Coordinates of C-alpha atoms and ligand atoms in Angstrom, one line a residue:
M1 CA 0.0 0.1 0.0
A2 CA 2.8 2.3 0.8
Q3 CA 4.2 1.7 -2.8
D4 CA 0.5 2.0 -4.1
S5 CA 0.1 5.5 -2.3
T6 CA 3.3 6.7 -3.8
R7 CA 2.2 5.5 -7.2
L8 CA -1.1 7.5 -6.6
L9 CA 0.9 10.7 -6.1
V10 CA 3.0 9.9 -9.1
E11 CA -0.2 9.5 -11.1
A12 CA -1.7 12.7 -9.8
E13 CA 1.4 14.6 -10.7
K14 CA 1.2 13.1 -14.2
I15 CA -2.4 14.3 -14.6
L16 CA -1.4 17.7 -13.5
R17 CA 1.6 17.9 -15.8
R18 CA -0.5 16.8 -18.8
A19 CA -3.1 19.5 -18.0
V20 CA -0.6 22.2 -17.3
I21 CA 2.0 21.7 -19.9
D22 CA 0.5 19.5 -22.7
L23 CA -3.1 20.9 -22.8
L24 CA -2.7 24.4 -21.6
G25 CA 0.7 25.2 -22.7
Y26 CA 2.1 26.6 -19.4
D27 CA 5.7 26.1 -18.4
E28 CA 7.5 24.0 -15.8
D29 CA 7.5 26.7 -13.2
T30 CA 3.7 26.8 -13.3
F31 CA 3.6 23.0 -12.9
E32 CA 5.9 23.3 -9.7
A33 CA 3.8 26.0 -8.3
L34 CA 0.7 23.8 -8.5
R35 CA 2.3 20.6 -7.5
H36 CA 3.1 20.9 -3.9
P37 CA 0.6 21.2 -1.1
E38 CA 0.5 24.5 0.7
R39 CA 0.6 22.8 4.2
V40 CA 0.7 19.4 5.5
I41 CA -0.1 18.8 9.2
Q42 CA 1.0 15.6 10.8
V43 CA -0.8 14.7 14.0
K44 CA 0.1 12.2 16.7
I45 CA -3.1 11.1 18.4
P46 CA -2.7 9.0 21.8
V47 CA -5.9 7.2 22.6
R48 CA -6.4 5.4 26.0
M49 CA -7.8 2.1 24.8
D50 CA -10.6 0.2 26.7
N51 CA -7.8 -2.2 28.3
G52 CA -6.3 0.9 29.9
K53 CA -3.0 1.1 27.6
V54 CA -2.4 4.2 25.5
K55 CA -2.1 3.5 21.8
V56 CA -0.7 6.1 19.4
F57 CA -2.2 6.7 15.9
I58 CA -0.9 9.0 13.2
G59 CA -3.0 11.3 11.0
W60 CA -2.4 14.0 8.4
R61 CA -4.4 16.9 6.9
S62 CA -3.0 18.1 3.6
E63 CA -4.1 21.4 2.3
H64 CA -3.2 21.5 -1.2
N65 CA -4.4 24.7 -2.7
S66 CA -6.5 27.7 -1.4
A67 CA -6.5 30.0 -4.4
L68 CA -10.3 29.4 -5.1
G69 CA -11.4 29.4 -1.4
P70 CA -11.0 27.5 1.9
Y71 CA -9.7 23.9 1.5
K72 CA -12.3 21.3 1.4
G73 CA -12.2 17.5 1.3
G74 CA -13.0 14.4 3.4
I75 CA -11.2 12.7 6.3
R76 CA -10.6 8.9 5.9
Y77 CA -9.8 6.3 8.5
H78 CA -8.0 3.5 6.9
P79 CA -5.2 1.0 8.2
E80 CA -3.0 1.6 5.1
T81 CA -3.4 5.4 4.6
T82 CA -0.2 7.2 4.2
K83 CA 1.1 10.8 4.0
E84 CA 1.6 10.5 0.2
E85 CA -1.9 9.1 -0.3
V86 CA -3.4 12.1 1.6
I87 CA -1.4 14.5 -0.4
A88 CA -2.3 13.1 -3.7
L89 CA -6.0 13.0 -2.7
S90 CA -5.9 16.5 -1.6
M91 CA -4.4 17.6 -5.0
M92 CA -7.3 15.7 -6.7
M93 CA -9.7 17.6 -4.5
T94 CA -8.4 21.0 -5.7
W95 CA -9.3 20.0 -9.3
K96 CA -12.6 18.4 -8.3
N97 CA -13.8 21.6 -6.4
A98 CA -12.5 23.8 -9.2
L99 CA -14.4 21.9 -11.9
A100 CA -17.5 21.7 -9.8
G101 CA -17.5 25.5 -9.7
L102 CA -17.4 25.8 -5.9
P103 CA -15.6 28.5 -3.9
Y104 CA -13.2 25.9 -2.4
G105 CA -9.6 24.9 -2.7
G106 CA -8.6 21.3 -2.2
G107 CA -7.7 19.4 1.1
K108 CA -7.8 15.8 2.4
G109 CA -7.3 14.2 5.7
G110 CA -6.5 10.6 6.8
V111 CA -5.7 8.7 9.9
R112 CA -3.9 5.5 9.8
V113 CA -6.2 3.2 11.7
D114 CA -8.5 0.2 11.3
P115 CA -11.7 1.9 12.7
H116 CA -13.5 -1.5 12.9
A117 CA -11.1 -2.7 15.5
L118 CA -12.1 0.3 17.7
S119 CA -15.0 0.4 20.3
P120 CA -17.3 3.4 19.8
R121 CA -15.6 5.2 22.9
E122 CA -12.1 4.7 21.4
L123 CA -13.4 6.0 17.9
E124 CA -14.7 9.1 19.7
E125 CA -11.4 9.7 21.5
L126 CA -9.5 9.3 18.2
S127 CA -11.8 11.6 16.3
R128 CA -11.7 14.2 18.9
G129 CA -7.8 13.8 19.2
F130 CA -7.4 14.4 15.5
I131 CA -9.4 17.7 15.7
R132 CA -7.2 18.8 18.7
G133 CA -4.1 18.3 16.3
I134 CA -5.6 20.4 13.4
Y135 CA -8.2 22.8 14.9
K136 CA -5.9 25.9 14.5
Y137 CA -5.8 25.3 10.7
I138 CA -9.5 24.5 10.0
G139 CA -12.8 26.3 10.3
P140 CA -15.6 27.6 8.0
D141 CA -13.4 30.0 6.2
K142 CA -10.3 28.0 6.3
D143 CA -10.6 24.3 5.8
I144 CA -13.8 22.3 5.9
P145 CA -13.6 18.5 6.4
A146 CA -16.2 16.0 5.5
P147 CA -16.7 12.2 5.6
D148 CA -14.7 9.9 3.4
V149 CA -13.7 6.1 3.5
Y150 CA -14.8 4.7 7.0
T151 CA -15.9 8.0 8.5
N152 CA -19.5 9.0 9.0
P153 CA -22.0 11.6 10.3
Q154 CA -21.4 10.7 13.9
I155 CA -17.8 11.1 13.5
M156 CA -18.4 14.5 12.0
A157 CA -20.6 15.4 14.9
W158 CA -17.9 14.5 17.5
M159 CA -15.3 16.6 15.3
M160 CA -17.7 19.5 15.4
D161 CA -18.2 19.4 19.0
E162 CA -14.5 19.0 19.7
Y163 CA -14.0 22.2 17.6
Y164 CA -16.6 24.0 19.7
R165 CA -14.9 23.0 23.0
L166 CA -11.4 24.3 21.8
T167 CA -12.4 27.5 20.0
G168 CA -15.8 28.4 21.7
D169 CA -17.3 28.6 18.1
N170 CA -20.4 26.6 17.8
A171 CA -19.7 26.5 14.1
F172 CA -21.8 24.2 12.0
A173 CA -20.1 25.2 8.9
M174 CA -16.7 24.0 9.9
I175 CA -17.6 20.4 8.7
T176 CA -20.0 18.8 6.3
G177 CA -21.7 15.4 6.2
K178 CA -23.2 15.9 9.7
P179 CA -26.4 14.3 11.1
K180 CA -29.5 16.4 9.9
I181 CA -30.3 17.7 13.5
L182 CA -26.8 19.2 13.6
G183 CA -27.1 21.0 10.2
G184 CA -26.6 18.1 7.9
M185 CA -28.7 17.6 4.7
E186 CA -30.7 14.4 4.2
T187 CA -30.3 14.8 0.5
R188 CA -26.7 13.9 0.9
I189 CA -27.6 10.2 0.5
I190 CA -28.9 10.6 -3.1
A191 CA -26.3 13.3 -4.1
T192 CA -23.6 11.1 -5.9
G193 CA -26.0 8.8 -7.7
F194 CA -28.5 11.6 -8.6
G195 CA -25.6 13.8 -9.7
T196 CA -24.4 10.9 -12.1
A197 CA -27.8 10.5 -13.5
V198 CA -28.0 14.1 -14.2
A199 CA -24.4 14.1 -15.8
A200 CA -25.8 11.1 -18.0
R201 CA -28.9 13.0 -19.0
E202 CA -27.0 16.1 -19.9
T203 CA -24.5 14.3 -22.0
A204 CA -27.2 12.3 -23.6
K205 CA -29.0 15.4 -24.6
R206 CA -25.9 16.5 -26.6
L207 CA -25.3 13.1 -28.2
W208 CA -28.9 12.0 -29.0
G209 CA -31.3 14.7 -27.9
G210 CA -32.2 12.9 -24.7
I211 CA -31.9 10.0 -22.4
E212 CA -35.5 8.6 -22.7
G213 CA -35.5 5.2 -24.1
K214 CA -31.8 4.6 -23.9
K215 CA -30.6 1.3 -22.6
V216 CA -28.5 1.5 -19.5
A217 CA -26.3 -1.0 -17.6
V218 CA -25.1 -0.2 -14.1
Q219 CA -22.2 -2.1 -12.4
G220 CA -22.4 -2.0 -8.6
Y221 CA -25.6 -1.6 -6.6
G222 CA -24.5 0.4 -3.5
N223 CA -25.1 4.1 -2.7
A224 CA -23.9 5.5 -6.0
G225 CA -25.1 2.7 -8.4
Y226 CA -28.7 2.3 -7.0
Y227 CA -29.4 6.1 -6.9
A228 CA -28.0 6.5 -10.4
A229 CA -30.2 3.6 -11.7
K230 CA -33.2 5.0 -9.7
F231 CA -33.0 8.5 -11.1
L232 CA -32.1 7.3 -14.6
H233 CA -35.2 5.1 -14.5
E234 CA -37.3 8.2 -13.4
M235 CA -35.7 10.2 -16.3
G236 CA -37.1 7.6 -18.8
A237 CA -34.1 5.5 -19.4
I238 CA -34.4 1.7 -19.4
I239 CA -32.3 0.0 -16.9
V240 CA -31.5 -3.3 -18.7
A241 CA -28.7 -4.7 -16.3
V242 CA -27.4 -4.1 -12.7
S243 CA -24.9 -6.0 -10.7
D244 CA -23.2 -6.3 -7.4
S245 CA -20.2 -8.1 -6.3
K246 CA -22.0 -11.5 -6.6
G247 CA -23.1 -11.0 -10.2
G248 CA -25.6 -9.2 -12.4
I249 CA -29.1 -9.6 -13.8
Y250 CA -30.4 -8.6 -17.3
S251 CA -33.8 -7.9 -18.6
S252 CA -34.2 -6.4 -22.2
K253 CA -37.6 -4.7 -21.2
G254 CA -36.1 -3.1 -18.2
L255 CA -35.7 -3.4 -14.5
N256 CA -37.5 -1.7 -11.6
P257 CA -34.6 -0.2 -9.5
D258 CA -36.7 -0.1 -6.3
E259 CA -37.9 -3.7 -6.7
V260 CA -34.3 -4.9 -7.3
L261 CA -33.1 -3.0 -4.2
E262 CA -35.8 -4.7 -2.0
V263 CA -34.5 -8.1 -3.1
K264 CA -30.9 -7.0 -2.6
K265 CA -31.9 -5.8 1.0
K266 CA -33.7 -9.1 1.7
T267 CA -31.3 -11.5 0.1
G268 CA -28.0 -9.8 0.1
S269 CA -27.7 -9.7 -3.7
V270 CA -29.4 -8.4 -6.8
I271 CA -29.1 -11.8 -8.5
N272 CA -31.9 -13.3 -6.4
Y273 CA -34.4 -10.9 -8.4
D274 CA -36.4 -13.6 -10.0
K275 CA -38.2 -11.4 -12.5
A276 CA -35.1 -10.8 -14.6
E277 CA -34.6 -12.6 -17.9
K278 CA -31.3 -13.9 -17.0
K279 CA -28.3 -13.8 -14.8
I280 CA -25.0 -12.4 -16.2
T281 CA -21.5 -12.0 -14.9
N282 CA -19.9 -8.6 -14.1
E283 CA -17.7 -9.0 -17.2
E284 CA -20.7 -9.7 -19.5
L285 CA -22.4 -6.5 -18.0
L286 CA -19.6 -4.4 -19.1
E287 CA -19.8 -5.8 -22.6
L288 CA -23.5 -5.6 -23.1
D289 CA -25.0 -3.9 -26.2
V290 CA -26.3 -0.9 -24.4
D291 CA -26.3 2.9 -25.0
V292 CA -25.2 3.9 -21.6
L293 CA -22.6 2.1 -19.1
V294 CA -22.4 3.3 -15.6
P295 CA -19.5 1.8 -13.6
A296 CA -20.4 2.3 -10.0
A297 CA -18.4 -0.2 -8.2
I298 CA -14.6 -0.5 -8.1
E299 CA -11.6 0.8 -10.0
D300 CA -9.9 -0.5 -13.1
V301 CA -12.8 -2.4 -14.7
I302 CA -12.5 -1.1 -18.2
T303 CA -9.0 -2.0 -19.3
E304 CA -6.8 -3.0 -22.2
E305 CA -8.2 -6.5 -21.8
N306 CA -12.0 -5.7 -22.3
M307 CA -11.9 -2.3 -24.2
D308 CA -12.3 -3.9 -27.7
K309 CA -15.5 -5.6 -26.4
I310 CA -17.2 -2.3 -24.9
K311 CA -20.3 -1.5 -27.1
A312 CA -21.8 1.4 -24.9
K313 CA -21.4 4.8 -26.7
L314 CA -21.6 6.7 -23.4
I315 CA -19.7 5.7 -20.2
V316 CA -20.6 7.8 -17.1
E317 CA -18.1 7.2 -14.3
A318 CA -19.8 7.0 -10.9
A319 CA -16.9 5.0 -9.4
N320 CA -13.6 6.4 -8.9
G321 CA -11.1 5.4 -11.5
P322 CA -13.0 2.7 -13.4
T323 CA -11.2 3.2 -16.8
T324 CA -7.6 2.8 -17.1
A325 CA -5.6 5.6 -18.9
E326 CA -5.0 3.3 -22.0
A327 CA -8.7 2.3 -22.3
D328 CA -9.8 5.9 -21.8
V329 CA -7.7 7.1 -24.7
Y330 CA -8.5 4.1 -27.0
L331 CA -12.2 4.2 -26.5
S332 CA -12.5 8.1 -26.7
T333 CA -10.2 8.7 -29.6
K334 CA -10.5 5.4 -31.6
K335 CA -13.9 4.3 -31.0
G336 CA -15.7 7.6 -30.4
V337 CA -17.1 6.6 -27.1
V338 CA -17.8 9.6 -24.8
I339 CA -16.5 8.9 -21.3
V340 CA -17.8 11.4 -18.6
P341 CA -14.9 11.4 -16.2
D342 CA -15.3 10.5 -12.4
I343 CA -14.1 14.0 -11.4
L344 CA -17.1 15.4 -13.3
A345 CA -19.8 12.6 -12.9
N346 CA -19.4 11.8 -9.2
A347 CA -19.0 15.3 -7.9
G348 CA -22.6 15.3 -6.4
G349 CA -21.3 14.7 -2.9
V350 CA -19.0 17.7 -2.7
I351 CA -21.7 19.9 -4.3
M352 CA -24.1 18.7 -1.6
S353 CA -21.5 19.5 1.0
H354 CA -21.2 23.1 -0.4
I355 CA -25.1 23.3 -0.1
E356 CA -24.9 22.1 3.5
W357 CA -22.1 24.7 4.3
M358 CA -24.1 27.6 2.7
N359 CA -27.2 26.4 4.6
N360 CA -25.2 26.5 7.9
R361 CA -24.0 29.8 7.2
M362 CA -27.5 31.1 6.4
G363 CA -29.0 29.6 9.6
G364 CA -30.7 26.6 8.0
Y365 CA -32.6 28.2 5.2
I366 CA -32.4 25.7 2.3
S367 CA -35.1 22.9 2.1
E368 CA -34.1 19.4 1.0
E369 CA -36.2 20.0 -2.2
E370 CA -34.3 23.1 -3.0
A371 CA -30.9 21.4 -2.3
K372 CA -31.9 18.7 -4.8
R373 CA -32.8 21.4 -7.4
R374 CA -29.4 23.3 -6.7
L375 CA -27.5 20.0 -7.2
E376 CA -29.2 19.3 -10.4
Q377 CA -28.6 22.8 -11.8
K378 CA -24.9 22.7 -10.8
M379 CA -24.3 19.2 -12.4
A380 CA -26.0 20.5 -15.6
E381 CA -23.9 23.7 -15.6
N382 CA -20.6 21.7 -15.0
V383 CA -21.4 19.2 -17.9
A384 CA -22.1 22.1 -20.1
A385 CA -18.8 23.9 -19.2
V386 CA -16.8 20.8 -19.8
W387 CA -18.5 19.9 -22.9
D388 CA -17.9 23.5 -24.4
F389 CA -14.3 23.5 -23.3
W390 CA -13.7 20.3 -24.9
H391 CA -15.4 21.3 -28.2
K392 CA -14.0 24.9 -28.3
E393 CA -10.6 24.9 -26.7
L394 CA -9.4 21.2 -27.3
D395 CA -10.0 18.6 -30.2
P396 CA -12.5 16.1 -29.2
K397 CA -11.0 13.7 -31.8
K398 CA -7.5 13.8 -30.2
H399 CA -8.4 14.7 -26.7
T400 CA -10.7 13.0 -24.1
M401 CA -13.5 14.5 -22.1
R402 CA -11.2 13.7 -19.1
D403 CA -8.5 15.9 -20.7
A404 CA -11.1 18.7 -21.0
A405 CA -12.2 18.4 -17.3
Y406 CA -8.6 18.4 -15.9
A407 CA -7.6 21.2 -18.2
L408 CA -10.6 23.4 -17.4
A409 CA -10.3 22.8 -13.6
V410 CA -6.6 23.6 -13.6
K411 CA -7.0 26.6 -15.7
R412 CA -9.5 28.0 -13.2
V413 CA -7.0 27.5 -10.4
I414 CA -4.1 29.1 -12.5
E415 CA -6.5 32.2 -13.1
A416 CA -7.2 32.5 -9.5
M417 CA -3.5 32.3 -8.5
K418 CA -2.6 34.8 -11.1
L419 CA -5.2 37.3 -9.8
R420 CA -4.0 36.8 -6.3
G421 CA -0.4 37.5 -7.4
W422 CA 0.9 34.0 -6.6
L423 CA 1.9 33.3 -10.1
Ligands
NAD501 P1 -21.1 1.0 -1.9 O1 -20.2 0.2 -0.9 O2 -22.2 1.6 -1.3 O3 -21.4 0.0 -3.0 C1 -20.5 -0.7 -3.8 C2 -21.3 -1.7 -4.7 O4 -20.3 -2.3 -5.6 C3 -21.9 -2.8 -4.0 O5 -23.2 -3.2 -4.6 C4 -20.9 -4.0 -4.2 O6 -21.6 -5.2 -4.0 C5 -20.6 -3.6 -5.5 N1 -19.1 -4.3 -5.9 C6 -18.2 -4.5 -5.1 N2 -17.2 -5.2 -5.7 C7 -17.7 -5.4 -6.9 C8 -17.1 -6.0 -8.0 N3 -15.9 -6.5 -8.2 N4 -17.9 -6.1 -9.1 C9 -19.2 -5.6 -9.2 N5 -19.7 -4.9 -8.1 C10 -18.9 -4.8 -7.0 O7 -20.1 2.1 -2.4 P2 -20.5 3.4 -3.1 O8 -20.5 4.5 -2.1 O9 -21.7 3.3 -4.0 O10 -19.2 3.8 -4.1 C11 -19.1 3.0 -5.2 C12 -18.0 3.7 -6.1 O11 -18.4 5.1 -6.2 C13 -16.6 3.7 -5.4 O12 -15.6 3.8 -6.5 C14 -16.6 5.2 -4.8 O13 -15.4 5.6 -4.6 C15 -17.4 6.0 -5.7 N6 -18.0 7.2 -5.1 C16 -18.9 7.1 -4.3 C17 -19.5 8.3 -3.7 C18 -20.5 8.2 -2.7 O14 -20.9 9.5 -2.2 N7 -21.2 7.2 -2.4 C19 -18.8 9.6 -4.0 C20 -17.9 9.6 -5.1 C21 -17.4 8.4 -5.5

């Protein structure tokens, strides 16, 4: 994992270099100015365990770039998290937030811990301890954390409370992803999947005039996959196939996402839905003759191995990193497949975080309906901005939609840095 996380940082720098130098035509100095995080805080967190002994955990908060606004990004708890991983992820948040058109820079936090091995009291101690280490550097106008891998609304509530104890500021807007009664948004649960569905619909409009009647396959039926399927179904698309880790199901006439979810909840998998025409494997799902493919499970599923067999004309990445770099270029430039990249398609969560932060600052003014409407509008604007940049500033035959997304995001950050006198 240590090697993997170094690889992640190398990959992140490669993406940045391509955007800054190859696509936007800036020089090496500009790349260097964007590459390094502005600050990385390392925290030692001693926790008195239930057996009476003190155990020390290490965590980091990487604040990558604040040109566009306060740093924003999640905090993950994972036994294999490293400083390099947290830095790489904070850099990716700078581009994601810039692309989403939010007034935020990029940040990320991580604590090296297996949270499942801790009791609730130990977990609370750890979460409060992490905030004690970073509280001087965070706040509603400085750096706003959120949940990520293995952290949740309860942990956000403890962190907010610890910030209150230390600073005296009962500042709801210092963290997002909180429980509803502490200023969180219930709409957060649908945000990623709904955002992906809107991204698919908006791109389909440009390709075919609309998503209605288009055949869709969704890989992965968790939070992102289920809500993507549910909202695409509501928008008039036909969900012909879905899958989870146990396998998939296919029905040419279309599946009802809610009925399938009921079966998954009761039996543990979508494969037990008996109204489907047939069962399929996850590999077969990716190669189906559909209009739209939504990978919403794990990374690296569309690769050099299967890229020749992909028949979808539109791929919308709900998952992070489902398409390898080789497959992305081959499908986009040789086969004319439009791939809506993860950084654009799965930004619903951070857009909802921004709505929560705004709502907290306004004293709880935005309703859940209004939050959903704002998310929809923002996703539509973002797809339009990337599409236009791709067609006007780059060459869609030579460059991928991912190229356009990163170039546009990096360009916005460079512009803000120039105006501030940082470049
Ligand atoms: P989840 O745990 O809720 O669901 C994951 C689903 O994928 C499950 O149905 C699981 O059975 C299935 N799955 C696991 N391994 C699989 C495999 N090998 N083949 C097919 N299916 C498999 O997770 P989620 O929150 O829906 O996240 C899914 C992806 O979306 C991840 O890549 C995540 O990083 C990304 N994402 C999620 C969010 C979010 O807010 N939920 C935000 C941004 C990105």
